[in-house]
CSV table of C-alpha atoms and ligand atoms in Angstrom, one decimal:
chain,number,residue,atom,x,y,z
N,4,MET,CA,81.4,114.0,90.3
N,5,ARG,CA,82.8,110.9,88.7
N,6,ILE,CA,85.3,108.7,90.7
N,7,ASP,CA,87.1,105.7,89.2
N,8,VAL,CA,89.1,103.3,91.4
N,9,VAL,CA,91.6,100.8,89.9
N,10,THR,CA,92.6,98.1,92.4
N,11,ILE,CA,93.4,94.4,92.5
N,12,PHE,CA,90.8,94.1,95.3
N,13,PRO,CA,87.5,95.6,94.0
N,14,ASP,CA,85.7,94.1,97.0
N,15,TYR,CA,87.7,96.3,99.3
N,16,LEU,CA,85.7,99.3,98.0
N,17,ALA,CA,82.3,97.7,98.8
N,18,PRO,CA,81.7,100.2,101.7
N,19,LEU,CA,81.2,102.9,99.1
N,20,GLU,CA,77.8,101.4,98.6
N,21,LEU,CA,76.7,102.2,102.1
N,22,SER,CA,75.4,105.2,104.0
N,23,LEU,CA,75.7,108.7,102.7
N,24,ILE,CA,78.0,107.8,99.8
N,25,GLY,CA,75.7,105.0,98.7
N,26,LYS,CA,72.7,107.4,98.8
N,27,ALA,CA,74.7,110.0,96.9
N,28,ARG,CA,75.3,107.4,94.2
N,29,GLU,CA,71.6,106.4,94.1
N,30,GLN,CA,70.7,110.1,93.7
N,31,GLY,CA,73.2,110.5,90.9
N,32,LEU,CA,75.3,113.0,92.8
N,33,LEU,CA,78.3,110.7,92.6
N,34,ASP,CA,79.2,108.2,89.9
N,35,VAL,CA,81.7,105.7,91.4
N,36,ARG,CA,83.2,103.0,89.2
N,37,VAL,CA,85.6,100.3,90.6
N,38,HIS,CA,87.8,98.4,88.2
N,39,ASP,CA,89.9,95.3,88.6
N,40,LEU,CA,93.5,95.9,87.5
N,41,ARG,CA,93.8,92.2,86.6
N,42,GLU,CA,91.4,92.9,83.6
N,43,HIS,CA,94.5,94.4,82.1
N,44,ALA,CA,96.9,91.5,82.9
N,45,HIS,CA,97.0,89.1,79.9
N,46,ASP,CA,99.2,86.2,81.0
N,47,ARG,CA,97.7,83.0,82.2
N,48,HIS,CA,98.1,83.9,85.9
N,49,ARG,CA,97.0,87.5,85.3
N,50,THR,CA,100.3,88.7,86.9
N,51,VAL,CA,100.5,92.3,88.0
N,52,ASP,CA,103.8,92.3,90.0
N,53,ASP,CA,107.4,91.4,89.6
N,54,SER,CA,110.7,91.7,91.6
N,55,PRO,CA,112.3,95.1,91.9
N,56,TYR,CA,115.2,96.0,89.6
N,57,GLY,CA,118.2,96.7,91.8
N,58,GLY,CA,117.1,94.2,94.4
N,59,GLY,CA,115.4,94.7,97.7
N,60,ALA,CA,112.4,93.3,99.5
N,61,GLY,CA,108.9,92.7,98.1
N,62,MET,CA,107.4,93.0,94.7
N,63,VAL,CA,106.6,96.0,92.5
N,64,MET,CA,103.5,96.5,90.3
N,65,ARG,CA,104.4,96.2,86.6
N,66,PRO,CA,103.7,99.1,84.4
N,67,GLU,CA,101.8,97.4,81.5
N,68,PRO,CA,98.5,96.7,83.3
N,69,TRP,CA,98.5,100.2,84.8
N,70,GLY,CA,99.2,101.8,81.4
N,71,GLU,CA,96.2,99.9,79.9
N,72,ALA,CA,93.9,100.6,82.8
N,73,LEU,CA,94.7,104.4,82.7
N,74,ASP,CA,94.3,104.4,78.9
N,75,ALA,CA,90.9,102.7,79.3
N,76,LEU,CA,89.8,105.4,81.8
N,77,VAL,CA,90.7,108.2,79.5
N,78,ALA,CA,89.1,106.4,76.5
N,79,SER,CA,85.9,105.9,78.5
N,80,ALA,CA,85.1,109.7,78.2
N,81,PRO,CA,86.8,110.8,74.9
N,82,ASP,CA,85.1,114.2,75.0
N,83,ALA,CA,86.0,115.0,78.6
N,84,ALA,CA,89.3,116.3,80.0
N,85,PRO,CA,91.1,113.4,81.6
N,86,PRO,CA,90.6,112.8,85.4
N,87,ARG,CA,92.8,114.0,88.1
N,88,LEU,CA,94.8,111.0,89.2
N,89,LEU,CA,95.4,110.3,92.9
N,90,VAL,CA,97.9,107.7,93.9
N,91,PRO,CA,97.6,106.8,97.6
N,92,THR,CA,101.1,106.0,99.1
N,93,PRO,CA,102.8,106.6,102.4
N,94,SER,CA,105.4,108.6,100.4
N,95,GLY,CA,102.8,111.1,99.1
N,96,MET,CA,101.7,114.6,100.2
N,97,PRO,CA,99.7,114.6,103.4
N,98,PHE,CA,95.9,114.5,102.8
N,99,THR,CA,94.2,117.4,104.5
N,100,GLN,CA,90.8,119.0,104.7
N,101,ALA,CA,92.1,121.7,102.4
N,102,MET,CA,93.0,119.0,99.8
N,103,ALA,CA,89.5,117.5,100.3
N,104,ARG,CA,88.0,120.9,99.5
N,105,ASP,CA,90.2,121.2,96.4
N,106,LEU,CA,89.3,117.7,95.2
N,107,ALA,CA,85.6,118.3,95.8
N,108,ALA,CA,85.8,121.0,93.0
N,109,GLU,CA,87.0,118.5,90.4
N,110,PRO,CA,84.6,116.9,88.0
N,111,TRP,CA,86.5,113.6,87.7
N,112,LEU,CA,88.9,111.8,90.1
N,113,ALA,CA,90.7,108.5,89.5
N,114,PHE,CA,92.5,106.5,92.1
N,115,ALA,CA,95.3,104.0,91.4
N,116,CYS,CA,95.6,101.6,94.4
N,117,GLY,CA,99.1,100.2,94.8
N,118,ARG,CA,99.9,97.1,96.7
N,119,TYR,CA,103.2,95.4,97.5
N,120,GLU,CA,106.1,97.8,97.5
N,121,GLY,CA,104.4,100.2,95.1
N,122,ILE,CA,103.8,100.9,91.4
N,123,ASP,CA,106.6,101.1,88.9
N,124,GLU,CA,107.6,104.8,88.9
N,125,ARG,CA,107.2,105.1,85.1
N,126,VAL,CA,103.4,104.8,85.5
N,127,MET,CA,103.3,108.0,87.4
N,128,GLY,CA,105.6,109.7,84.9
N,129,TYR,CA,103.5,108.5,81.9
N,130,ALA,CA,100.3,109.5,83.6
N,131,ALA,CA,101.6,112.9,84.5
N,132,GLN,CA,102.1,113.6,80.7
N,133,ARG,CA,98.4,113.1,80.3
N,134,MET,CA,96.6,114.2,83.5
N,135,PRO,CA,97.3,115.9,86.8
N,136,VAL,CA,98.8,113.4,89.2
N,137,THR,CA,99.0,113.7,93.0
N,138,LEU,CA,100.6,111.2,95.3
N,139,VAL,CA,98.7,111.4,98.6
N,140,SER,CA,99.3,109.9,102.1
N,141,LEU,CA,97.1,109.5,105.1
N,142,ARG,CA,100.2,110.3,107.2
N,143,ASP,CA,102.9,108.4,108.9
N,144,TYR,CA,102.0,104.8,109.2
N,145,VAL,CA,101.9,102.0,106.7
N,146,LEU,CA,98.9,100.3,105.2
N,147,ASN,CA,99.0,97.2,103.0
N,148,GLY,CA,97.7,99.1,100.0
N,149,GLY,CA,95.9,102.2,98.8
N,150,GLU,CA,92.3,100.8,99.2
N,151,VAL,CA,91.6,101.9,102.7
N,152,ALA,CA,93.1,105.3,101.9
N,153,VAL,CA,90.7,105.6,99.0
N,154,LEU,CA,87.8,104.9,101.3
N,155,ALA,CA,88.9,107.7,103.6
N,156,ILE,CA,89.6,110.2,100.8
N,157,VAL,CA,86.4,109.5,98.9
N,158,GLU,CA,84.3,109.9,102.1
N,159,ALA,CA,86.1,113.2,103.0
N,160,VAL,CA,85.5,114.6,99.5
N,161,ALA,CA,82.0,113.3,98.8
N,162,ARG,CA,80.6,114.8,102.0
N,163,LEU,CA,81.6,118.2,100.7
N,164,LEU,CA,79.6,117.8,97.4
N,165,PRO,CA,76.4,119.8,97.3
N,166,GLY,CA,73.4,117.8,98.4
N,167,VAL,CA,75.4,114.9,99.9
N,168,ILE,CA,75.0,116.1,103.5
N,169,GLY,CA,71.5,117.3,104.4
N,170,ASN,CA,72.6,119.9,107.0
N,171,ALA,CA,75.2,122.1,105.3
N,172,GLU,CA,75.9,123.8,108.6
N,173,SER,CA,77.3,120.6,110.1
N,174,LEU,CA,80.0,120.9,107.4
N,175,VAL,CA,81.3,124.2,108.8
N,176,GLU,CA,81.4,123.4,112.6
N,177,GLU,CA,83.9,120.6,112.3
N,178,SER,CA,87.4,119.8,113.4
N,179,HIS,CA,89.9,120.9,110.8
N,180,GLU,CA,87.5,123.2,109.0
N,181,ASP,CA,89.0,126.3,110.7
N,182,GLY,CA,92.3,125.0,112.2
N,183,LEU,CA,91.0,124.0,115.7
N,184,LEU,CA,89.7,120.7,117.0
N,185,GLU,CA,85.9,120.5,117.6
N,186,TYR,CA,84.4,121.2,121.1
N,187,PRO,CA,82.9,118.3,123.1
N,188,VAL,CA,79.2,117.5,122.6
N,189,TYR,CA,76.5,116.2,124.9
N,190,THR,CA,72.9,115.1,124.7
N,191,LYS,CA,70.2,113.8,127.0
N,192,PRO,CA,70.1,112.7,129.8
N,193,ALA,CA,71.6,115.7,131.7
N,194,SER,CA,72.9,113.3,134.3
N,195,TRP,CA,74.2,109.9,133.4
N,196,ARG,CA,76.0,107.4,135.7
N,197,GLY,CA,77.0,110.3,138.0
N,198,LEU,CA,78.4,112.3,135.1
N,199,ASP,CA,76.7,115.7,134.4
N,200,VAL,CA,76.5,117.8,131.3
N,201,PRO,CA,78.4,121.1,131.9
N,202,ASP,CA,76.0,123.6,133.5
N,203,VAL,CA,76.7,126.3,130.9
N,204,LEU,CA,75.2,124.1,128.1
N,205,LEU,CA,71.9,124.0,130.1
N,206,SER,CA,71.9,127.8,130.8
N,207,GLY,CA,70.3,128.9,127.6
N,208,HIS,CA,72.9,131.7,127.5
N,209,HIS,CA,74.1,131.6,123.9
N,210,GLY,CA,77.0,134.0,124.4
N,211,ALA,CA,78.3,132.0,127.4
N,212,ILE,CA,77.9,128.7,125.5
N,213,ALA,CA,79.8,130.0,122.5
N,214,ALA,CA,82.6,131.3,124.7
N,215,TRP,CA,82.8,128.0,126.6
N,216,ARG,CA,82.9,126.0,123.4
N,217,GLN,CA,85.7,128.2,121.9
N,218,ALA,CA,87.8,127.8,125.1
N,219,GLN,CA,87.3,124.0,124.9
N,220,ARG,CA,88.5,124.0,121.3
N,221,VAL,CA,91.6,125.9,122.2
N,222,GLU,CA,92.3,123.7,125.2
N,223,ARG,CA,91.8,120.4,123.3
N,224,THR,CA,93.9,121.6,120.4
N,225,ALA,CA,96.7,122.6,122.8
N,226,THR,CA,96.6,119.2,124.5
N,227,ARG,CA,96.1,116.9,121.6
N,228,ARG,CA,97.4,118.8,118.5
N,229,PRO,CA,99.7,121.6,119.6
N,230,ASP,CA,101.1,121.6,116.1
N,231,LEU,CA,97.9,123.1,114.9
N,232,LEU,CA,98.2,126.2,117.1
N,233,PRO,CA,100.0,129.3,115.8
N,234,PRO,CA,103.4,129.7,117.3
N,235,ASP,CA,103.5,132.4,120.1
H,2,6GU,CL1,97.8,106.6,101.2
H,2,6GU,N1,98.8,104.2,101.4
H,2,6GU,C1,99.4,103.2,102.1
H,2,6GU,N2,99.7,102.1,101.5
H,2,6GU,N3,99.8,103.4,103.3
H,2,6GU,C2,99.6,104.5,103.9
H,2,6GU,C3,98.9,105.6,103.3
H,2,6GU,C4,98.6,105.4,102.0
H,2,6GU,N4,98.8,106.6,104.1
H,2,6GU,C5,99.4,106.2,105.3
H,2,6GU,N5,99.8,104.9,105.1
């Protein structure tokens, strides 16, 4: 999979060189390219923002650098279909595990990181005439820009790509893969600072362990995320 990220803070994406994502890149499973939007700003101060028409607080990202940056992405692979464009914004669709699975099936993703009050709306309109565009949110709080959201989304997607995670089973037994939160986990020692691992996990009784884990999942989900349980 190829992933392009356009941002005014390329250094923000440095963590994509680490850990499983970094290894996937070294192995050629993932081709991540980070681009500085200011390469496409041509005035002396390499300006990318301006005040909003109609007034209001903050600054808006001007369309011209974005238009050029997106044209350059498309032109970089003239024989390929254009990328699917993701625009992280608190006003986007909620990002979910289902969306991560959907994105993991794409050959090419591009991310447009907004800062300030956002990107001139015409950029999304222009892009949508050329490629699929999805506005995506990490839910209901405000970040300063899209970069941290890109880190989260790329990690959630990349770990689903074949070969990125060694143990494919660990992909299945996960919170949000089947609608319930994950069960609690324990390792050695069996007793630690007066706290004991639940007896059932030491029993060797696989049926009892599976039943206990399932009950824990339901209980946790009811307590922490009742919205995930089916209405009764
Ligand atoms: Cl995707 N972007 C920004 N700037 N803030 C957010 C977000 C995204 N998701 C939640 N808050």
